[in-house]
């Protein structure tokens, strides 16, 4: 007769599909995050170019903060636009500035918008402050005393005009 044929127990192969699917999902997420950051970086470059063409004094560095950026663009509402500019020459003054514009509501053409709130810091060296005092009435910036250790600056730039009360603080040796 016939004898039954016994096969040794085969090792059961695990399905690779769950791991392949997980890998594809992770890859797609990484591509979406990369695309989001690339669009944010390009928008920052375009905003800096736009500021420069509108006669912003200096070369600003603009960074679009917040994630995901693409949903902010679609909603035309940017959470935080960070601007820095160093060694900006405006009249007799050389300054550095850092600022954040919060709640930037873009118009339908994406060429302008309304800013809800702005926070910023401008650093003007003592050499520039002395230059303002020597050249009172020069175009761009004027200064006057506003009490002990305070100076009132009136800034008239091509892009904006403002009056700022600044406290004078000595930093370092001189």
Short mmCIF file of N, CA and C in Angstrom, two decimals:
data_model
loop_
_atom_site.label_atom_id
_atom_site.label_comp_id
_atom_site.label_asym_id
_atom_site.label_seq_id
_atom_site.Cartn_x
_atom_site.Cartn_y
_atom_site.Cartn_z
N UNK A 1 0.69 -1.15 0.00
CA UNK A 1 0.00 0.00 0.00
C UNK A 1 0.77 1.28 0.00
N UNK A 2 -0.06 2.14 0.13
CA UNK A 2 0.43 3.52 0.14
C UNK A 2 0.72 3.96 1.56
N UNK A 3 1.81 4.52 1.71
CA UNK A 3 2.16 5.11 3.01
C UNK A 3 1.86 6.60 2.96
N UNK A 4 1.32 7.14 4.06
CA UNK A 4 1.08 8.59 4.05
C UNK A 4 2.39 9.35 4.01
N UNK A 5 2.36 10.43 3.27
CA UNK A 5 3.56 11.27 3.15
C UNK A 5 3.46 12.38 4.19
N UNK A 6 4.46 12.44 5.02
CA UNK A 6 4.50 13.48 6.05
C UNK A 6 5.48 14.55 5.61
N UNK A 7 5.00 15.76 5.67
CA UNK A 7 5.89 16.88 5.36
C UNK A 7 6.23 17.57 6.66
N UNK A 8 7.49 17.95 6.80
CA UNK A 8 7.81 18.69 8.02
C UNK A 8 7.00 19.99 8.07
N UNK A 9 6.68 20.42 9.26
CA UNK A 9 5.87 21.64 9.41
C UNK A 9 6.58 22.81 8.76
N UNK A 10 5.88 23.45 7.88
CA UNK A 10 6.47 24.62 7.21
C UNK A 10 6.34 25.84 8.13
N UNK A 11 7.39 26.65 8.12
CA UNK A 11 7.32 27.89 8.89
C UNK A 11 6.33 28.79 8.18
N UNK A 12 5.43 29.30 8.94
CA UNK A 12 4.41 30.16 8.36
C UNK A 12 5.01 31.54 8.07
N UNK A 13 4.87 31.98 6.85
CA UNK A 13 5.41 33.30 6.47
C UNK A 13 4.43 34.38 6.89
N UNK A 14 4.96 35.39 7.50
CA UNK A 14 4.13 36.52 7.89
C UNK A 14 3.87 37.38 6.67
N UNK A 15 2.74 37.95 6.65
CA UNK A 15 2.41 38.85 5.56
C UNK A 15 3.21 40.15 5.73
N UNK A 16 3.75 40.64 4.63
CA UNK A 16 4.54 41.88 4.68
C UNK A 16 3.69 43.12 4.43
N UNK A 17 2.45 42.94 4.03
CA UNK A 17 1.62 44.08 3.68
C UNK A 17 1.44 45.09 4.79
N UNK A 18 1.26 44.70 6.04
CA UNK A 18 1.11 45.75 7.06
C UNK A 18 2.36 46.64 7.16
N UNK A 19 3.54 46.05 7.01
CA UNK A 19 4.78 46.83 7.09
C UNK A 19 4.97 47.69 5.85
N UNK A 20 4.63 47.14 4.69
CA UNK A 20 4.73 47.91 3.44
C UNK A 20 3.75 49.08 3.49
N UNK A 21 2.54 48.83 3.94
CA UNK A 21 1.53 49.90 4.05
C UNK A 21 1.99 50.99 5.01
N UNK A 22 2.53 50.57 6.15
CA UNK A 22 3.03 51.55 7.12
C UNK A 22 4.17 52.37 6.51
N UNK A 23 5.07 51.73 5.80
CA UNK A 23 6.17 52.43 5.16
C UNK A 23 5.69 53.44 4.13
N UNK A 24 4.68 53.06 3.36
CA UNK A 24 4.13 53.98 2.35
C UNK A 24 3.46 55.18 3.04
N UNK A 25 2.73 54.93 4.11
CA UNK A 25 2.07 56.02 4.83
C UNK A 25 3.11 56.98 5.41
N UNK A 26 4.16 56.45 6.02
CA UNK A 26 5.22 57.30 6.59
C UNK A 26 5.89 58.10 5.49
N UNK A 27 6.17 57.47 4.35
CA UNK A 27 6.80 58.17 3.22
C UNK A 27 5.90 59.30 2.71
N UNK A 28 4.62 59.05 2.57
CA UNK A 28 3.70 60.09 2.13
C UNK A 28 3.62 61.25 3.11
N UNK A 29 3.60 60.94 4.41
CA UNK A 29 3.58 62.00 5.42
C UNK A 29 4.85 62.85 5.35
N UNK A 30 6.00 62.20 5.18
CA UNK A 30 7.26 62.94 5.06
C UNK A 30 7.26 63.83 3.82
N UNK A 31 6.72 63.32 2.72
CA UNK A 31 6.63 64.13 1.50
C UNK A 31 5.72 65.33 1.70
N UNK A 32 4.59 65.14 2.38
CA UNK A 32 3.68 66.25 2.65
C UNK A 32 4.31 67.31 3.55
N UNK A 33 5.00 66.86 4.60
CA UNK A 33 5.68 67.80 5.49
C UNK A 33 6.78 68.55 4.73
N UNK A 34 7.54 67.84 3.91
CA UNK A 34 8.58 68.48 3.11
C UNK A 34 8.01 69.50 2.15
N UNK A 35 6.90 69.16 1.49
CA UNK A 35 6.25 70.10 0.57
C UNK A 35 5.74 71.32 1.32
N UNK A 36 5.16 71.11 2.50
CA UNK A 36 4.66 72.22 3.32
C UNK A 36 5.78 73.18 3.68
N UNK A 37 6.90 72.66 4.14
CA UNK A 37 8.03 73.51 4.53
C UNK A 37 8.64 74.20 3.31
N UNK A 38 8.68 73.51 2.15
CA UNK A 38 9.22 74.13 0.94
C UNK A 38 8.35 75.30 0.50
N UNK A 39 7.04 75.14 0.56
CA UNK A 39 6.13 76.23 0.20
C UNK A 39 6.28 77.39 1.18
N UNK A 40 6.43 77.09 2.47
CA UNK A 40 6.62 78.14 3.48
C UNK A 40 7.91 78.90 3.23
N UNK A 41 8.99 78.19 2.89
CA UNK A 41 10.27 78.85 2.62
C UNK A 41 10.16 79.73 1.38
N UNK A 42 9.49 79.24 0.33
CA UNK A 42 9.33 80.03 -0.89
C UNK A 42 8.47 81.27 -0.62
N UNK A 43 7.42 81.12 0.17
CA UNK A 43 6.58 82.27 0.52
C UNK A 43 7.38 83.32 1.30
N UNK A 44 8.28 82.87 2.19
CA UNK A 44 9.13 83.79 2.93
C UNK A 44 10.06 84.56 1.99
N UNK A 45 10.65 83.85 1.02
CA UNK A 45 11.52 84.53 0.03
C UNK A 45 10.73 85.55 -0.78
N UNK A 46 9.52 85.18 -1.21
CA UNK A 46 8.70 86.11 -1.98
C UNK A 46 8.29 87.33 -1.15
N UNK A 47 7.96 87.12 0.12
CA UNK A 47 7.60 88.25 0.99
C UNK A 47 8.79 89.19 1.17
N UNK A 48 10.00 88.63 1.33
CA UNK A 48 11.20 89.46 1.48
C UNK A 48 11.45 90.26 0.20
N UNK A 49 11.27 89.63 -0.96
CA UNK A 49 11.45 90.35 -2.23
C UNK A 49 10.41 91.47 -2.36
N UNK A 50 9.19 91.19 -1.97
CA UNK A 50 8.13 92.20 -2.04
C UNK A 50 8.45 93.39 -1.14
N UNK A 51 8.95 93.11 0.08
CA UNK A 51 9.33 94.18 1.00
C UNK A 51 10.45 95.02 0.39
N UNK A 52 11.41 94.36 -0.25
CA UNK A 52 12.53 95.07 -0.86
C UNK A 52 12.06 95.95 -2.02
N UNK A 53 11.14 95.44 -2.85
CA UNK A 53 10.65 96.25 -3.97
C UNK A 53 9.81 97.42 -3.49
N UNK A 54 9.25 97.33 -2.28
CA UNK A 54 8.49 98.44 -1.72
C UNK A 54 9.38 99.36 -0.90
N UNK A 55 10.67 99.32 -1.20
CA UNK A 55 11.69 100.21 -0.62
C UNK A 55 11.93 99.99 0.86
N UNK A 56 11.76 98.75 1.34
CA UNK A 56 12.16 98.44 2.71
C UNK A 56 13.67 98.62 2.78
N UNK A 57 14.17 99.39 3.75
CA UNK A 57 15.61 99.64 3.80
C UNK A 57 16.36 98.41 4.33
N UNK A 58 17.12 97.77 3.48
CA UNK A 58 17.88 96.60 3.89
C UNK A 58 17.36 95.34 3.24
N UNK A 59 17.95 94.22 3.62
CA UNK A 59 17.56 92.92 3.09
C UNK A 59 16.91 92.10 4.19
N UNK A 60 15.59 92.10 4.24
CA UNK A 60 14.91 91.36 5.32
C UNK A 60 14.96 89.85 5.08
N UNK A 61 14.92 89.12 6.17
CA UNK A 61 14.79 87.67 6.14
C UNK A 61 13.41 87.38 6.71
N UNK A 62 12.56 86.75 5.91
CA UNK A 62 11.18 86.50 6.31
C UNK A 62 10.97 85.00 6.44
N UNK A 63 10.41 84.58 7.57
CA UNK A 63 10.11 83.18 7.82
C UNK A 63 8.64 83.05 8.16
N UNK A 64 7.99 82.12 7.47
CA UNK A 64 6.58 81.84 7.76
C UNK A 64 6.53 80.75 8.83
N UNK A 65 6.02 81.10 9.99
CA UNK A 65 5.94 80.16 11.10
C UNK A 65 4.59 79.45 11.08
N UNK A 66 4.46 78.44 11.91
CA UNK A 66 3.19 77.73 12.02
C UNK A 66 3.14 76.52 11.10
N UNK A 67 2.42 75.51 11.56
CA UNK A 67 2.31 74.28 10.78
C UNK A 67 0.89 73.76 10.92
N UNK A 68 0.29 73.29 9.89
CA UNK A 68 0.75 73.25 8.51
C UNK A 68 0.54 74.59 7.82
N UNK A 69 1.51 74.98 7.01
CA UNK A 69 1.47 76.27 6.34
C UNK A 69 0.45 76.27 5.20
N UNK A 70 0.35 75.16 4.48
CA UNK A 70 -0.56 75.12 3.34
C UNK A 70 -2.01 75.41 3.73
N UNK A 71 -2.44 74.95 4.88
CA UNK A 71 -3.81 75.25 5.32
C UNK A 71 -3.96 76.73 5.67
N UNK A 72 -2.89 77.36 6.14
CA UNK A 72 -2.93 78.79 6.42
C UNK A 72 -3.09 79.57 5.11
N UNK A 73 -2.39 79.13 4.07
CA UNK A 73 -2.48 79.81 2.77
C UNK A 73 -3.89 79.65 2.20
N UNK A 74 -4.42 78.45 2.23
CA UNK A 74 -5.77 78.21 1.71
C UNK A 74 -6.79 79.06 2.46
N UNK A 75 -6.64 79.17 3.76
CA UNK A 75 -7.54 79.99 4.58
C UNK A 75 -7.21 81.48 4.54
N UNK A 76 -6.11 81.85 3.84
CA UNK A 76 -5.64 83.24 3.74
C UNK A 76 -5.47 83.89 5.11
N UNK A 77 -4.98 83.11 6.09
CA UNK A 77 -4.77 83.63 7.43
C UNK A 77 -3.47 83.05 7.98
N UNK A 78 -2.39 83.83 7.93
CA UNK A 78 -1.08 83.36 8.38
C UNK A 78 -0.95 83.60 9.88
N UNK A 79 -0.52 82.58 10.60
CA UNK A 79 -0.42 82.65 12.06
C UNK A 79 0.66 83.62 12.51
N UNK A 80 1.87 83.47 11.96
CA UNK A 80 3.02 84.23 12.45
C UNK A 80 4.02 84.41 11.32
N UNK A 81 4.31 85.65 10.99
CA UNK A 81 5.33 85.96 9.99
C UNK A 81 6.48 86.64 10.73
N UNK A 82 7.65 86.01 10.71
CA UNK A 82 8.82 86.49 11.45
C UNK A 82 9.76 87.21 10.48
N UNK A 83 10.12 88.46 10.81
CA UNK A 83 10.99 89.27 9.95
C UNK A 83 12.21 89.72 10.75
N UNK A 84 13.39 89.54 10.17
CA UNK A 84 14.61 90.08 10.76
C UNK A 84 15.37 90.84 9.67
N UNK A 85 16.05 91.87 10.10
CA UNK A 85 16.90 92.64 9.19
C UNK A 85 18.05 93.20 10.02
N UNK A 86 19.26 92.99 9.55
CA UNK A 86 20.44 93.46 10.25
C UNK A 86 21.17 94.51 9.43
N UNK A 87 21.83 95.42 10.11
CA UNK A 87 22.62 96.47 9.47
C UNK A 87 21.79 97.26 8.45
N UNK A 88 20.60 97.66 8.86
CA UNK A 88 19.73 98.45 8.01
C UNK A 88 20.16 99.90 8.12
N UNK A 89 20.43 100.52 7.00
CA UNK A 89 20.84 101.92 6.97
C UNK A 89 19.64 102.76 6.61
N UNK A 90 19.20 103.61 7.53
CA UNK A 90 18.09 104.52 7.29
C UNK A 90 18.50 105.90 7.74
N UNK A 91 18.78 106.75 6.78
CA UNK A 91 19.27 108.08 7.11
C UNK A 91 20.59 107.95 7.86
N UNK A 92 20.74 108.67 8.98
CA UNK A 92 21.99 108.62 9.72
C UNK A 92 22.09 107.41 10.67
N UNK A 93 21.13 106.52 10.61
CA UNK A 93 21.03 105.45 11.59
C UNK A 93 21.29 104.08 10.96
N UNK A 94 22.04 103.25 11.68
CA UNK A 94 22.18 101.85 11.34
C UNK A 94 21.50 101.07 12.45
N UNK A 95 20.56 100.20 12.06
CA UNK A 95 19.80 99.48 13.07
C UNK A 95 19.63 98.02 12.67
N UNK A 96 19.26 97.23 13.65
CA UNK A 96 18.88 95.84 13.43
C UNK A 96 17.49 95.66 14.02
N UNK A 97 16.69 94.84 13.37
CA UNK A 97 15.32 94.69 13.85
C UNK A 97 14.87 93.24 13.75
N UNK A 98 13.99 92.88 14.67
CA UNK A 98 13.32 91.59 14.68
C UNK A 98 11.86 91.85 14.97
N UNK A 99 10.98 91.22 14.20
CA UNK A 99 9.56 91.45 14.44
C UNK A 99 8.72 90.25 14.05
N UNK A 100 7.56 90.16 14.66
CA UNK A 100 6.59 89.12 14.35
C UNK A 100 5.26 89.78 14.07
N UNK A 101 4.67 89.42 12.93
CA UNK A 101 3.32 89.86 12.59
C UNK A 101 2.40 88.67 12.81
N UNK A 102 1.42 88.84 13.68
CA UNK A 102 0.50 87.76 14.03
C UNK A 102 -0.86 88.00 13.38
N UNK A 103 -1.51 86.93 12.97
CA UNK A 103 -2.85 87.04 12.40
C UNK A 103 -2.86 87.85 11.13
N UNK A 104 -2.01 87.50 10.18
CA UNK A 104 -1.96 88.21 8.90
C UNK A 104 -3.07 87.68 8.01
N UNK A 105 -4.04 88.52 7.74
CA UNK A 105 -5.19 88.14 6.91
C UNK A 105 -4.91 88.62 5.48
N UNK A 106 -4.69 87.66 4.57
CA UNK A 106 -4.33 87.98 3.18
C UNK A 106 -5.57 88.37 2.37
N UNK A 107 -5.38 89.30 1.43
CA UNK A 107 -6.49 89.65 0.54
C UNK A 107 -6.64 88.56 -0.53
N UNK A 108 -7.74 88.56 -1.29
CA UNK A 108 -7.98 87.47 -2.26
C UNK A 108 -6.88 87.31 -3.32
N UNK A 109 -6.15 88.36 -3.64
CA UNK A 109 -5.09 88.25 -4.65
C UNK A 109 -3.76 87.78 -4.04
N UNK A 110 -3.71 87.63 -2.72
CA UNK A 110 -2.49 87.22 -2.00
C UNK A 110 -1.35 88.23 -2.17
N UNK A 111 -1.64 89.45 -2.56
CA UNK A 111 -0.61 90.46 -2.77
C UNK A 111 -0.50 91.44 -1.61
N UNK A 112 -1.34 91.32 -0.61
CA UNK A 112 -1.31 92.21 0.55
C UNK A 112 -2.23 91.64 1.61
N UNK A 113 -2.34 92.36 2.72
CA UNK A 113 -3.20 91.87 3.77
C UNK A 113 -3.25 92.82 4.95
N UNK A 114 -3.93 92.36 5.99
CA UNK A 114 -4.08 93.13 7.22
C UNK A 114 -3.45 92.36 8.36
N UNK A 115 -2.68 93.05 9.18
CA UNK A 115 -1.99 92.43 10.31
C UNK A 115 -2.78 92.73 11.58
N UNK A 116 -3.06 91.68 12.36
CA UNK A 116 -3.79 91.85 13.61
C UNK A 116 -2.92 92.47 14.69
N UNK A 117 -1.69 91.95 14.85
CA UNK A 117 -0.82 92.40 15.94
C UNK A 117 0.64 92.26 15.50
N UNK A 118 1.47 93.21 15.93
CA UNK A 118 2.90 93.19 15.62
C UNK A 118 3.68 93.37 16.91
N UNK A 119 4.69 92.54 17.12
CA UNK A 119 5.65 92.71 18.20
C UNK A 119 7.02 92.78 17.57
N UNK A 120 7.86 93.67 18.07
CA UNK A 120 9.18 93.76 17.49
C UNK A 120 10.18 94.44 18.39
N UNK A 121 11.43 94.29 18.00
CA UNK A 121 12.55 94.91 18.70
C UNK A 121 13.46 95.55 17.67
N UNK A 122 13.85 96.78 17.93
CA UNK A 122 14.81 97.47 17.08
C UNK A 122 16.00 97.84 17.95
N UNK A 123 17.19 97.51 17.49
CA UNK A 123 18.41 97.83 18.21
C UNK A 123 19.17 98.88 17.42
N UNK A 124 19.42 100.01 18.07
CA UNK A 124 20.19 101.10 17.48
C UNK A 124 21.39 101.33 18.37
N UNK A 125 22.58 101.22 17.81
CA UNK A 125 23.79 101.42 18.58
C UNK A 125 23.97 102.86 19.02
N UNK A 126 24.75 103.07 20.07
CA UNK A 126 24.98 104.43 20.57
C UNK A 126 25.60 105.33 19.51
N UNK A 127 26.43 104.77 18.65
CA UNK A 127 27.01 105.58 17.58
C UNK A 127 25.93 106.20 16.71
N UNK A 128 24.90 105.44 16.40
CA UNK A 128 23.80 105.95 15.59
C UNK A 128 22.97 106.97 16.37
N UNK A 129 22.78 106.71 17.67
CA UNK A 129 22.03 107.67 18.49
C UNK A 129 22.78 109.00 18.52
N UNK A 130 24.09 108.96 18.68
CA UNK A 130 24.89 110.19 18.67
C UNK A 130 24.79 110.88 17.31
N UNK A 131 24.76 110.10 16.25
CA UNK A 131 24.63 110.65 14.91
C UNK A 131 23.29 111.35 14.73
N UNK A 132 22.23 110.79 15.31
CA UNK A 132 20.92 111.43 15.23
C UNK A 132 20.96 112.78 15.94
N UNK A 133 21.58 112.79 17.13
CA UNK A 133 21.66 114.04 17.90
C UNK A 133 22.45 115.10 17.13
N UNK A 134 23.54 114.67 16.46
CA UNK A 134 24.35 115.63 15.69
C UNK A 134 23.62 116.12 14.46
N UNK A 135 22.80 115.26 13.87
CA UNK A 135 22.13 115.59 12.61
C UNK A 135 20.63 115.77 12.81
N UNK A 136 20.24 116.39 13.90
CA UNK A 136 18.80 116.58 14.15
C UNK A 136 18.18 117.26 12.94
N UNK A 137 17.08 116.72 12.51
CA UNK A 137 16.41 117.26 11.33
C UNK A 137 16.79 116.54 10.06
N UNK A 138 17.74 115.59 10.11
CA UNK A 138 18.11 114.84 8.92
C UNK A 138 16.94 113.94 8.52
N UNK A 139 16.87 113.60 7.24
CA UNK A 139 15.73 112.79 6.78
C UNK A 139 15.75 111.40 7.41
N UNK A 140 14.54 110.87 7.64
CA UNK A 140 14.44 109.50 8.14
C UNK A 140 14.11 109.41 9.60
N UNK A 141 15.00 109.93 10.47
CA UNK A 141 14.82 109.74 11.91
C UNK A 141 15.17 111.04 12.63
N UNK A 142 14.32 111.41 13.59
CA UNK A 142 14.65 112.53 14.48
C UNK A 142 14.53 112.03 15.91
N UNK A 143 15.22 112.69 16.81
CA UNK A 143 15.22 112.26 18.21
C UNK A 143 15.11 113.48 19.11
N UNK A 144 14.48 113.25 20.28
CA UNK A 144 14.42 114.29 21.30
C UNK A 144 14.37 113.62 22.66
N UNK A 145 14.77 114.34 23.70
CA UNK A 145 14.74 113.79 25.06
C UNK A 145 13.30 113.60 25.50
N UNK A 146 13.07 112.55 26.30
CA UNK A 146 11.74 112.28 26.83
C UNK A 146 11.88 111.84 28.29
N UNK A 147 12.64 112.61 29.05
CA UNK A 147 12.87 112.27 30.45
C UNK A 147 14.23 111.61 30.62
N UNK A 148 14.58 111.27 31.86
CA UNK A 148 15.89 110.66 32.10
C UNK A 148 15.95 109.25 31.48
N UNK A 149 17.04 108.99 30.80
CA UNK A 149 17.30 107.69 30.17
C UNK A 149 16.25 107.27 29.14
N UNK A 150 15.56 108.26 28.55
CA UNK A 150 14.57 107.95 27.51
C UNK A 150 14.72 108.90 26.34
N UNK A 151 14.52 108.37 25.14
CA UNK A 151 14.60 109.16 23.92
C UNK A 151 13.34 108.91 23.11
N UNK A 152 12.79 109.97 22.54
CA UNK A 152 11.64 109.84 21.64
C UNK A 152 12.19 109.91 20.21
N UNK A 153 11.94 108.84 19.44
CA UNK A 153 12.35 108.78 18.04
C UNK A 153 11.11 108.92 17.16
N UNK A 154 11.22 109.76 16.17
CA UNK A 154 10.20 109.81 15.12
C UNK A 154 10.86 109.24 13.89
N UNK A 155 10.29 108.14 13.39
CA UNK A 155 10.88 107.43 12.26
C UNK A 155 9.95 107.59 11.06
N UNK A 156 10.48 108.17 9.99
CA UNK A 156 9.75 108.31 8.73
C UNK A 156 10.51 107.55 7.66
N UNK A 157 10.10 106.30 7.42
CA UNK A 157 10.72 105.48 6.38
C UNK A 157 9.79 105.42 5.19
N UNK A 158 10.28 104.90 4.11
CA UNK A 158 9.46 104.78 2.90
C UNK A 158 8.26 103.88 3.14
N UNK A 159 8.40 102.88 4.00
CA UNK A 159 7.36 101.88 4.20
C UNK A 159 6.40 102.27 5.32
N UNK A 160 6.89 102.93 6.37
CA UNK A 160 6.03 103.26 7.50
C UNK A 160 6.56 104.49 8.22
N UNK A 161 5.70 105.04 9.08
CA UNK A 161 6.06 106.18 9.92
C UNK A 161 5.56 105.88 11.32
N UNK A 162 6.39 106.15 12.33
CA UNK A 162 5.98 105.87 13.70
C UNK A 162 6.78 106.73 14.66
N UNK A 163 6.28 106.83 15.88
CA UNK A 163 7.02 107.48 16.96
C UNK A 163 7.25 106.42 18.03
N UNK A 164 8.47 106.35 18.52
CA UNK A 164 8.85 105.33 19.48
C UNK A 164 9.51 106.00 20.67
N UNK A 165 9.11 105.61 21.87
CA UNK A 165 9.80 106.05 23.10
C UNK A 165 10.75 104.92 23.49
N UNK A 166 12.03 105.23 23.57
CA UNK A 166 13.02 104.19 23.85
C UNK A 166 13.72 104.47 25.17
N UNK A 167 13.91 103.41 25.92
CA UNK A 167 14.74 103.50 27.12
C UNK A 167 16.19 103.28 26.71
N UNK A 168 17.07 104.03 27.29
CA UNK A 168 18.48 103.91 26.97
C UNK A 168 19.14 103.04 28.03
N UNK A 169 19.73 101.97 27.59
CA UNK A 169 20.40 101.03 28.49
C UNK A 169 21.80 100.78 27.98
N UNK A 170 22.78 100.93 28.85
CA UNK A 170 24.16 100.65 28.47
C UNK A 170 24.39 99.15 28.58
N UNK A 171 24.94 98.58 27.51
CA UNK A 171 25.28 97.17 27.47
C UNK A 171 26.76 97.05 27.15
N UNK A 172 27.53 96.44 28.00
CA UNK A 172 28.95 96.25 27.74
C UNK A 172 29.79 97.43 28.18
N UNK A 173 31.07 97.37 27.86
CA UNK A 173 32.03 98.41 28.24
C UNK A 173 32.06 99.50 27.18
N UNK A 174 32.27 100.73 27.60
CA UNK A 174 32.51 101.82 26.66
C UNK A 174 33.08 103.00 27.38
#
